[in-house]
CSV table of C-alpha atoms in Angstrom, one decimal:
chain,number,residue,atom,x,y,z
A,1,MET,CA,68.8,104.1,49.5
A,2,GLN,CA,69.8,101.8,46.7
A,3,SER,CA,68.2,98.4,46.6
A,4,THR,CA,70.3,95.3,46.3
A,5,SER,CA,69.6,91.9,44.8
A,6,GLU,CA,72.3,90.2,46.8
A,7,ARG,CA,71.4,87.8,49.6
A,8,ILE,CA,71.7,89.8,52.7
A,9,VAL,CA,71.4,88.2,56.1
A,10,GLY,CA,70.3,90.2,59.1
A,11,ARG,CA,73.0,91.0,61.7
A,12,PRO,CA,70.7,91.8,64.7
A,13,GLN,CA,73.6,91.7,67.2
A,14,TYR,CA,75.3,94.6,65.5
A,15,ILE,CA,72.2,96.4,64.6
A,16,GLU,CA,71.2,96.4,68.3
A,17,GLN,CA,74.6,97.8,69.3
A,18,LEU,CA,74.2,100.6,66.7
A,19,LYS,CA,70.7,101.4,67.9
A,20,LYS,CA,71.9,101.6,71.5
A,21,TRP,CA,74.1,104.6,70.5
A,22,GLN,CA,71.8,106.1,68.0
A,23,GLY,CA,71.1,109.8,68.4
A,24,GLN,CA,74.2,110.4,70.6
A,25,SER,CA,75.7,112.7,68.1
A,26,ASP,CA,78.6,113.7,70.3
A,27,LEU,CA,80.0,110.1,69.9
A,28,ILE,CA,81.4,108.7,66.7
A,29,LYS,CA,80.3,105.2,66.0
A,30,ILE,CA,83.2,103.2,64.4
A,31,ILE,CA,82.6,99.7,63.0
A,32,THR,CA,85.9,97.7,62.8
A,33,GLY,CA,86.7,94.3,61.4
A,34,VAL,CA,88.5,92.3,58.7
A,35,ARG,CA,87.8,93.3,55.1
A,36,ARG,CA,84.6,91.8,53.6
A,37,CYS,CA,83.1,90.8,57.0
A,38,GLY,CA,79.9,92.7,56.2
A,39,LYS,CA,80.5,96.3,57.5
A,40,SER,CA,79.0,98.0,54.4
A,41,LYS,CA,76.0,95.7,54.4
A,42,LEU,CA,75.6,96.5,58.1
A,43,PHE,CA,75.3,100.1,57.2
A,44,TYR,CA,72.7,99.2,54.5
A,45,LEU,CA,70.7,97.2,57.1
A,46,TYR,CA,70.9,100.0,59.6
A,47,GLN,CA,69.8,102.7,57.1
A,48,LEU,CA,66.9,100.4,56.1
A,49,ASP,CA,65.9,100.2,59.8
A,50,LEU,CA,66.0,104.0,60.2
A,51,ILE,CA,63.7,104.4,57.2
A,52,THR,CA,61.4,101.6,58.0
A,53,ASN,CA,60.9,102.9,61.6
A,54,ARG,CA,60.4,106.4,60.2
A,55,GLN,CA,63.3,107.9,62.1
A,56,ALA,CA,64.8,109.2,58.8
A,57,ASP,CA,64.1,109.5,55.1
A,58,ASP,CA,66.5,109.1,52.2
A,59,SER,CA,67.4,112.8,52.2
A,60,GLN,CA,68.7,112.6,55.8
A,61,ILE,CA,71.2,109.8,55.0
A,62,VAL,CA,74.6,110.6,53.6
A,63,ASN,CA,76.5,107.5,52.3
A,64,ILE,CA,80.1,107.7,51.2
A,65,ASN,CA,82.4,104.7,50.3
A,66,LEU,CA,86.0,105.8,50.1
A,67,GLU,CA,86.8,102.6,48.0
A,68,ASP,CA,84.4,103.9,45.3
A,69,LEU,CA,86.5,105.8,42.7
A,70,VAL,CA,83.5,107.4,41.1
A,71,GLN,CA,82.4,108.9,44.4
A,72,THR,CA,85.9,110.0,45.6
A,73,ASN,CA,86.5,111.6,42.2
A,74,LYS,CA,83.2,113.5,42.4
A,75,ILE,CA,84.2,114.8,45.8
A,76,GLY,CA,87.6,115.8,44.5
A,77,LEU,CA,89.8,113.4,46.5
A,78,SER,CA,93.1,112.1,45.1
A,79,TYR,CA,95.8,109.7,46.0
A,80,ASP,CA,99.2,110.7,47.3
A,81,THR,CA,102.5,108.7,46.8
A,82,GLU,CA,101.7,106.5,49.8
A,83,ASN,CA,98.2,105.5,48.4
A,84,PHE,CA,96.3,107.5,50.9
A,85,LEU,CA,93.4,109.7,49.8
A,86,VAL,CA,94.1,113.4,50.4
A,87,GLY,CA,91.8,116.3,50.6
A,88,TYR,CA,89.9,115.8,53.9
A,89,ASN,CA,88.7,119.4,53.7
A,90,LYS,CA,87.0,118.6,50.3
A,91,LEU,CA,85.2,115.7,51.9
A,92,LEU,CA,84.2,117.8,54.8
A,93,ASP,CA,82.9,120.6,52.6
A,94,TYR,CA,81.0,118.0,50.5
A,95,VAL,CA,79.2,116.5,53.5
A,96,LEU,CA,78.4,119.9,55.0
A,97,SER,CA,76.9,121.1,51.7
A,98,ILE,CA,74.3,118.3,51.5
A,99,LEU,CA,73.2,118.2,55.1
A,100,LYS,CA,69.5,118.9,55.7
A,101,PRO,CA,69.1,121.9,58.1
A,102,LYS,CA,66.9,121.5,61.1
A,103,LYS,CA,66.9,117.7,60.7
A,104,MET,CA,69.1,115.0,62.1
A,105,ASN,CA,71.5,113.8,59.4
A,106,TYR,CA,72.9,110.3,59.5
A,107,VAL,CA,76.4,110.3,57.9
A,108,PHE,CA,78.0,107.0,56.9
A,109,ILE,CA,81.6,106.8,55.7
A,110,ASP,CA,83.1,103.5,54.6
A,111,GLU,CA,86.8,102.6,55.0
A,112,ILE,CA,87.7,105.9,56.7
A,113,GLN,CA,91.3,104.8,57.2
A,114,LEU,CA,91.9,105.3,53.5
A,115,LEU,CA,91.8,109.1,54.0
A,116,ARG,CA,94.8,110.9,55.4
A,117,ASP,CA,93.8,113.1,58.4
A,118,TRP,CA,90.4,111.4,58.6
A,119,ASP,CA,90.2,112.2,62.3
A,120,LYS,CA,89.9,115.9,61.4
A,121,VAL,CA,86.7,115.2,59.3
A,122,ALA,CA,85.4,113.0,62.1
A,123,ASN,CA,85.9,115.6,64.8
A,124,ALA,CA,84.4,118.4,62.7
A,125,LEU,CA,81.3,116.4,61.9
A,126,ARG,CA,80.9,115.2,65.5
A,127,LEU,CA,80.6,118.8,66.5
A,128,GLN,CA,77.6,119.4,64.2
A,129,SER,CA,74.5,119.2,66.4
A,130,ASN,CA,72.5,117.7,63.5
A,131,VAL,CA,74.9,115.0,62.5
A,132,ASP,CA,75.0,111.4,63.8
A,133,LEU,CA,78.3,110.0,62.4
A,134,TYR,CA,79.1,106.3,61.6
A,135,LEU,CA,82.4,105.1,60.2
A,136,THR,CA,83.9,101.8,59.2
A,137,GLY,CA,87.6,100.8,59.3
A,138,SER,CA,89.5,97.7,58.4
A,139,ASN,CA,92.7,98.3,60.3
A,140,ALA,CA,93.3,98.7,64.0
A,141,TYR,CA,96.3,100.9,63.3
A,142,MET,CA,93.7,103.7,62.8
A,143,PHE,CA,93.4,103.7,66.6
A,144,SER,CA,97.0,104.4,67.3
A,145,SER,CA,97.6,106.5,70.4
A,146,ASP,CA,97.9,109.8,68.4
A,147,LEU,CA,94.6,109.3,66.6
A,148,ALA,CA,92.9,108.1,69.8
A,149,ASN,CA,94.0,111.3,71.5
A,150,SER,CA,92.9,113.5,68.7
A,151,LEU,CA,89.4,112.1,68.9
A,152,GLY,CA,89.4,112.8,72.6
A,153,GLY,CA,87.8,109.5,73.4
A,154,ARG,CA,84.6,110.6,71.8
A,155,TYR,CA,84.0,107.4,69.9
A,156,ILE,CA,82.5,104.0,70.3
A,157,GLU,CA,84.2,101.0,68.6
A,158,ILE,CA,81.9,98.1,67.5
A,159,LYS,CA,84.0,95.1,66.6
A,160,MET,CA,82.5,93.1,63.7
A,161,GLN,CA,83.3,89.5,62.5
A,162,PRO,CA,82.3,87.3,59.6
A,163,PHE,CA,79.2,85.2,60.3
A,164,SER,CA,79.0,83.3,63.5
A,165,PHE,CA,78.0,79.6,63.3
A,166,LYS,CA,74.5,80.5,64.3
A,167,GLU,CA,74.3,83.2,61.6
A,168,TYR,CA,75.7,80.8,59.0
A,169,PHE,CA,73.3,78.1,59.9
A,170,GLU,CA,70.3,80.4,59.7
A,171,ALA,CA,71.5,81.8,56.4
A,172,CYS,CA,71.9,78.3,54.9
A,173,LEU,CA,68.3,77.5,55.8
A,174,LYS,CA,67.0,80.8,54.5
A,175,PHE,CA,68.6,80.4,51.1
A,176,ALA,CA,68.4,76.6,50.8
A,177,PRO,CA,65.3,76.3,48.6
A,178,PHE,CA,67.3,78.1,45.8
A,179,ASP,CA,70.4,75.9,45.9
A,180,VAL,CA,69.9,72.4,47.2
A,181,LYS,CA,69.5,69.7,44.6
A,182,THR,CA,68.8,66.5,46.6
A,183,LYS,CA,66.9,65.4,49.7
A,184,LYS,CA,70.2,64.6,51.4
A,185,ASP,CA,71.3,68.2,50.7
A,186,MET,CA,68.2,69.5,52.4
A,187,ASP,CA,68.5,67.1,55.3
A,188,ASP,CA,72.1,68.2,55.8
A,189,LEU,CA,71.0,71.9,56.1
A,190,HIS,CA,69.0,70.9,59.1
A,191,ASN,CA,71.9,68.9,60.6
A,192,PRO,CA,74.2,71.2,62.7
A,193,MET,CA,77.1,68.7,62.3
A,194,ALA,CA,76.9,68.8,58.5
A,195,VAL,CA,76.5,72.6,58.5
A,196,TYR,CA,79.5,72.9,60.8
A,197,TYR,CA,81.6,71.1,58.3
A,198,HIS,CA,80.5,73.5,55.6
A,199,TYR,CA,81.2,76.4,57.9
A,200,ILE,CA,84.8,75.5,58.6
A,201,THR,CA,85.6,74.6,54.9
A,202,GLU,CA,83.6,77.2,53.0
A,203,SER,CA,83.9,80.3,55.3
A,204,GLY,CA,81.7,82.6,57.3
A,205,PHE,CA,82.4,85.6,55.0
A,206,PRO,CA,78.9,86.8,53.9
A,207,GLN,CA,79.7,87.0,50.2
A,208,THR,CA,80.3,83.3,50.0
A,209,LEU,CA,76.5,82.8,50.3
A,210,ASN,CA,76.2,84.3,46.8
A,211,LEU,CA,78.6,81.7,45.4
A,212,VAL,CA,76.0,78.9,45.6
A,213,TYR,CA,78.2,76.6,47.7
A,214,ASP,CA,80.7,76.2,44.9
A,215,LYS,CA,83.9,75.3,46.7
A,216,GLN,CA,86.2,76.5,43.9
A,217,LEU,CA,84.5,79.8,43.6
A,218,ILE,CA,84.5,80.3,47.3
A,219,SER,CA,88.2,79.4,47.5
A,220,ASP,CA,89.1,81.8,44.7
A,221,TYR,CA,87.0,84.6,46.4
A,222,LEU,CA,88.7,84.1,49.8
A,223,LEU,CA,92.2,84.0,48.4
A,224,ASP,CA,91.9,86.8,45.7
A,225,THR,CA,89.4,89.2,47.2
A,226,VAL,CA,89.8,88.8,51.0
A,227,TYR,CA,93.3,87.5,51.6
A,228,LEU,CA,95.3,89.2,48.8
A,229,ASN,CA,93.4,92.5,49.1
A,230,THR,CA,94.0,92.6,52.8
A,231,ILE,CA,97.6,91.6,52.6
A,232,GLN,CA,98.4,94.2,49.8
A,233,LYS,CA,96.4,97.1,51.2
A,234,ASP,CA,96.9,96.7,55.0
A,235,ILE,CA,100.3,95.1,55.3
A,236,VAL,CA,102.6,95.2,52.2
A,237,LYS,CA,102.0,98.9,51.5
A,238,ARG,CA,101.9,100.0,55.1
A,239,PHE,CA,105.2,98.3,56.0
A,240,ASN,CA,106.8,98.6,52.6
A,241,ILE,CA,107.4,94.8,52.4
A,242,ALA,CA,109.4,93.9,49.3
A,243,ASP,CA,109.5,90.1,49.7
A,244,THR,CA,105.9,89.0,49.8
A,245,ASN,CA,107.0,85.3,49.8
A,246,LYS,CA,108.3,85.8,53.3
A,247,LEU,CA,105.0,87.3,54.4
A,248,ASP,CA,103.1,84.4,52.9
A,249,ALA,CA,105.4,82.0,54.8
A,250,VAL,CA,104.6,83.8,58.1
A,251,VAL,CA,100.9,83.8,57.3
A,252,LYS,CA,100.8,80.1,56.5
A,253,TYR,CA,102.8,79.3,59.6
A,254,MET,CA,100.5,81.3,61.9
A,255,PHE,CA,97.4,79.8,60.2
A,256,ASP,CA,98.8,76.3,60.5
A,257,ASN,CA,99.6,76.8,64.2
A,258,ILE,CA,96.3,78.1,65.6
A,259,GLY,CA,95.8,77.3,69.3
A,260,ASN,CA,99.5,76.4,69.8
A,261,GLU,CA,101.2,78.4,72.6
A,262,THR,CA,104.2,80.1,71.0
A,263,SER,CA,106.5,83.2,71.0
A,264,ILE,CA,108.1,85.2,68.2
A,265,ARG,CA,111.4,83.4,68.8
A,266,ASN,CA,109.7,80.0,68.5
A,267,ILE,CA,108.0,81.2,65.3
A,268,GLU,CA,111.4,82.2,63.9
A,269,LYS,CA,112.7,78.7,64.7
A,270,GLY,CA,109.7,77.0,63.1
A,271,LEU,CA,110.1,79.1,59.9
A,272,ASN,CA,113.8,78.5,59.7
A,273,ALA,CA,113.2,74.8,60.1
A,274,GLY,CA,110.9,75.1,57.1
A,275,GLY,CA,113.6,76.7,55.0
A,276,HIS,CA,112.5,80.4,55.5
A,277,LYS,CA,115.2,82.7,56.9
A,278,ILE,CA,113.2,85.6,58.4
A,279,SER,CA,114.5,87.7,61.3
A,280,VAL,CA,112.6,88.2,64.6
A,281,PRO,CA,112.0,91.9,64.0
A,282,THR,CA,110.5,91.2,60.5
A,283,ILE,CA,108.3,88.4,61.9
A,284,ASP,CA,107.1,90.7,64.7
A,285,THR,CA,106.3,93.4,62.2
A,286,MET,CA,104.3,91.0,59.9
A,287,ILE,CA,102.4,89.6,62.8
A,288,GLN,CA,101.5,93.0,64.0
A,289,GLY,CA,100.2,93.8,60.5
A,290,LEU,CA,98.0,90.6,60.6
A,291,LEU,CA,96.7,91.6,64.0
A,292,ASP,CA,95.9,95.1,62.9
A,293,SER,CA,94.1,93.9,59.8
A,294,PHE,CA,92.0,91.6,62.0
A,295,LEU,CA,93.1,88.5,60.0
A,296,LEU,CA,94.7,87.2,63.2
A,297,TYR,CA,93.9,87.4,67.0
A,298,LYS,CA,96.3,87.2,69.9
A,299,CYS,CA,95.2,85.4,73.1
A,300,ASP,CA,97.6,86.2,75.9
A,301,ARG,CA,98.3,84.0,79.0
A,302,TYR,CA,96.7,84.8,82.3
A,303,ASP,CA,97.8,83.7,85.8
A,304,ILE,CA,94.4,82.7,87.4
A,305,LYS,CA,95.7,82.5,90.9
A,306,GLY,CA,97.9,85.6,90.7
A,307,LYS,CA,95.3,87.5,88.7
A,308,GLN,CA,97.7,89.0,86.3
A,309,TYR,CA,98.6,88.7,82.6
A,310,LEU,CA,101.9,87.0,81.6
A,311,ASP,CA,104.3,88.4,79.1
A,312,SER,CA,105.7,85.1,77.8
A,313,ASN,CA,104.1,83.2,75.0
A,314,ALA,CA,100.6,83.5,73.6
A,315,LYS,CA,98.2,81.7,71.3
A,316,TYR,CA,96.9,83.0,68.0
A,317,TYR,CA,93.6,82.4,66.2
A,318,VAL,CA,92.4,83.2,62.7
A,319,ALA,CA,89.4,85.5,61.8
A,320,ASP,CA,87.7,82.8,59.7
A,321,ILE,CA,88.4,79.1,59.5
A,322,GLY,CA,87.2,78.9,55.9
A,323,LEU,CA,89.9,81.4,54.9
A,324,ARG,CA,92.5,79.2,56.7
A,325,THR,CA,91.1,76.2,54.7
A,326,ALA,CA,91.4,78.1,51.4
A,327,LEU,CA,95.0,78.9,52.2
A,328,LEU,CA,96.2,75.6,53.7
A,329,GLY,CA,93.7,73.0,52.2
A,330,ILE,CA,91.7,70.4,54.0
A,331,LYS,CA,94.3,67.7,54.3
A,332,ASP,CA,95.2,66.8,57.9
A,333,MET,CA,92.9,69.5,59.4
A,334,ASP,CA,93.5,70.0,63.1
A,335,GLN,CA,89.9,69.5,64.1
A,336,GLU,CA,90.4,70.1,67.9
A,337,HIS,CA,92.3,73.4,67.4
A,338,ILE,CA,89.8,74.5,64.7
A,339,LEU,CA,86.9,73.9,67.2
A,340,GLU,CA,88.9,75.9,69.8
A,341,ASN,CA,89.3,78.7,67.2
A,342,VAL,CA,85.5,78.8,66.6
A,343,VAL,CA,84.8,78.9,70.4
A,344,TYR,CA,87.4,81.7,70.8
A,345,LEU,CA,85.8,83.9,68.1
A,346,GLU,CA,82.3,83.3,69.6
A,347,LEU,CA,83.5,84.4,73.1
A,348,ILE,CA,85.0,87.6,71.5
A,349,ARG,CA,81.7,88.1,69.6
A,350,ARG,CA,79.8,87.9,72.9
A,351,GLY,CA,81.9,90.7,74.4
A,352,TYR,CA,84.3,88.8,76.5
A,353,GLN,CA,88.0,89.6,77.0
A,354,VAL,CA,89.6,86.2,76.4
A,355,SER,CA,92.9,84.8,77.6
A,356,VAL,CA,94.6,81.4,78.1
A,357,GLY,CA,94.4,80.4,81.8
A,358,LYS,CA,97.5,79.2,83.7
A,359,ILE,CA,97.6,77.6,87.1
A,360,VAL,CA,100.6,76.2,89.0
A,361,LYS,CA,99.4,73.3,91.3
A,362,GLY,CA,101.5,70.6,92.9
A,363,GLY,CA,104.5,72.0,91.0
A,364,LYS,CA,102.8,71.4,87.7
A,365,ASN,CA,101.8,74.0,85.1
A,366,ILE,CA,98.1,73.5,84.2
A,367,GLU,CA,96.5,75.2,81.2
A,368,VAL,CA,92.8,76.2,80.9
A,369,ASP,CA,91.8,76.8,77.3
A,370,PHE,CA,90.0,80.1,78.0
A,371,VAL,CA,89.4,82.6,80.8
A,372,ALA,CA,86.6,84.8,79.6
A,373,LYS,CA,85.9,88.1,81.4
A,374,LYS,CA,83.3,90.8,81.0
A,375,SER,CA,83.1,94.3,82.5
A,376,GLY,CA,81.6,94.2,86.0
A,377,GLY,CA,83.9,91.3,87.1
A,378,ILE,CA,82.1,88.5,85.4
A,379,VAL,CA,84.5,85.5,84.8
A,380,GLU,CA,83.9,82.2,83.1
A,381,TYR,CA,86.2,79.3,82.4
A,382,TYR,CA,86.1,77.1,79.3
A,383,GLN,CA,87.7,73.9,78.2
A,384,VAL,CA,87.2,72.7,74.6
A,385,ALA,CA,87.5,69.1,73.3
A,386,LEU,CA,86.2,67.2,70.3
A,387,ASN,CA,84.8,64.4,72.6
A,388,VAL,CA,85.2,63.0,76.1
A,389,LEU,CA,83.6,59.6,75.5
A,390,GLY,CA,86.3,57.7,77.4
A,391,THR,CA,86.6,58.0,81.2
A,392,ASP,CA,90.3,58.9,80.9
A,393,ILE,CA,89.6,61.6,78.4
A,394,LEU,CA,86.9,63.1,80.5
A,395,GLU,CA,89.0,63.2,83.6
A,396,ARG,CA,91.9,64.8,81.6
A,397,GLU,CA,89.7,67.5,80.2
A,398,LEU,CA,88.0,68.2,83.6
A,399,ALA,CA,91.3,68.4,85.5
A,400,PRO,CA,92.3,71.9,84.5
A,401,LEU,CA,88.8,73.3,85.5
A,402,GLU,CA,88.8,71.3,88.8
A,403,ALA,CA,92.2,72.9,89.6
A,404,ILE,CA,90.6,76.3,89.8
A,405,GLU,CA,89.7,77.2,93.3
A,406,ASP,CA,87.2,80.0,92.8
A,407,ASN,CA,83.5,79.5,92.2
A,408,TYR,CA,83.0,81.2,88.9
A,409,PRO,CA,81.1,79.2,86.2
A,410,LYS,CA,83.1,76.5,84.4
A,411,PHE,CA,82.2,74.8,81.1
A,412,LEU,CA,83.5,71.8,79.2
A,413,LEU,CA,82.4,72.2,75.5
A,414,THR,CA,82.5,69.1,73.2
A,415,MET,CA,81.0,67.7,70.1
A,416,ASP,CA,79.3,64.9,72.2
A,417,PHE,CA,75.5,64.9,72.3
A,418,GLY,CA,73.7,65.8,75.5
A,419,SER,CA,74.8,67.8,78.5
A,420,GLY,CA,75.6,67.1,82.1
A,421,GLU,CA,77.5,68.2,85.2
A,422,ASN,CA,80.7,67.0,86.9
A,423,ASN,CA,81.6,68.6,90.3
A,424,GLY,CA,79.9,71.8,89.3
A,425,ILE,CA,81.4,71.9,85.8
A,426,LYS,CA,78.8,72.1,83.1
A,427,ARG,CA,79.3,69.8,80.1
A,428,MET,CA,77.6,71.1,76.9
A,429,ASN,CA,77.4,70.2,73.3
A,430,VAL,CA,79.4,72.9,71.6
A,431,LEU,CA,77.1,73.4,68.6
A,432,GLU,CA,74.2,74.0,71.0
A,433,TRP,CA,76.3,76.5,73.0
A,434,LEU,CA,77.1,78.3,69.7
A,435,PHE,CA,73.4,79.0,69.3
């Protein structure tokens, strides 16, 4: 393994998931997530764990990054006219030629979606009794129905995100001695509220920790390396989009309207009102590209009483609030919807399937911010608010949860200090909940 001087923060949640499936060589382990969220560093940390625990040595680890031109040239891969790497058979031959016989080999291939017919390599390596295969991918399109069928369901997807608030907080404390300049800076790093502000303005993408809290450098990195790289590679080229100004308009509109219930038709009206003539099919295509590249998440509506998902309207959330800040700026930040976005991502990170709850009661449509489900029938309900200090505000935020007639856990998350309970509904400080 190569050493690295970069600041690397442990990602124990994902390491534990990988270790759970370790050794099950008949299953392909695929790490997915937005570009630059730390998938390659996760591989590094996992390989380090394998070596530290003496489950493997360097000779048993095969590491291939398909974004590395030197490595792909060495293997003999080349690009076709659609910018896919071709020569899957050469990659397969290369890997097979360096495997250690009579030992378990741990094969790691980064950005597998760049290779045309990558599923053929994956299936062939999966069938080797001495290969434990791990892949990363930055686009959900790789799991199209045809590809999923070709893999025969013999894979496990581990969904990765940029740093959670907890990870970001711990990382700031870990590296603070090298960067803080005043006592106030140090005090702020122990203050969750101050760190939260940095989190939503400076990003949870791991590389930003190496930019020494320089807001301009962080913004440049997010826009040039994360945003433009993703837009160009995962959306513009895939859908052959000629007018990138229209795509930028769609992205900014979606980022500016996080947490607002909407439909493609309403998005079209909003864009047209802003002077952008974009057709519904084009908007639909662009949004699908944003979803597939993990820059955007869609939260569908759910009828709590009827226990069914609804087709009309949905809410959208961004993969990282700092990226949104870099794109839109900090003026007039919608703090309540930003907090809602952070909670949504945390629920997804904790393994919940999340939707917007709908109830019809007394002839009125009532909305619950989040219905969170886990396998096994576990359901939890969440309402998110900046504060509920006034009686009227508290009653307004409790009302949707009180309208739910079942006995599943209900939570009201706010920035207010302390905790409490109202008619069985737990009130919690959201920053404590994020830990």
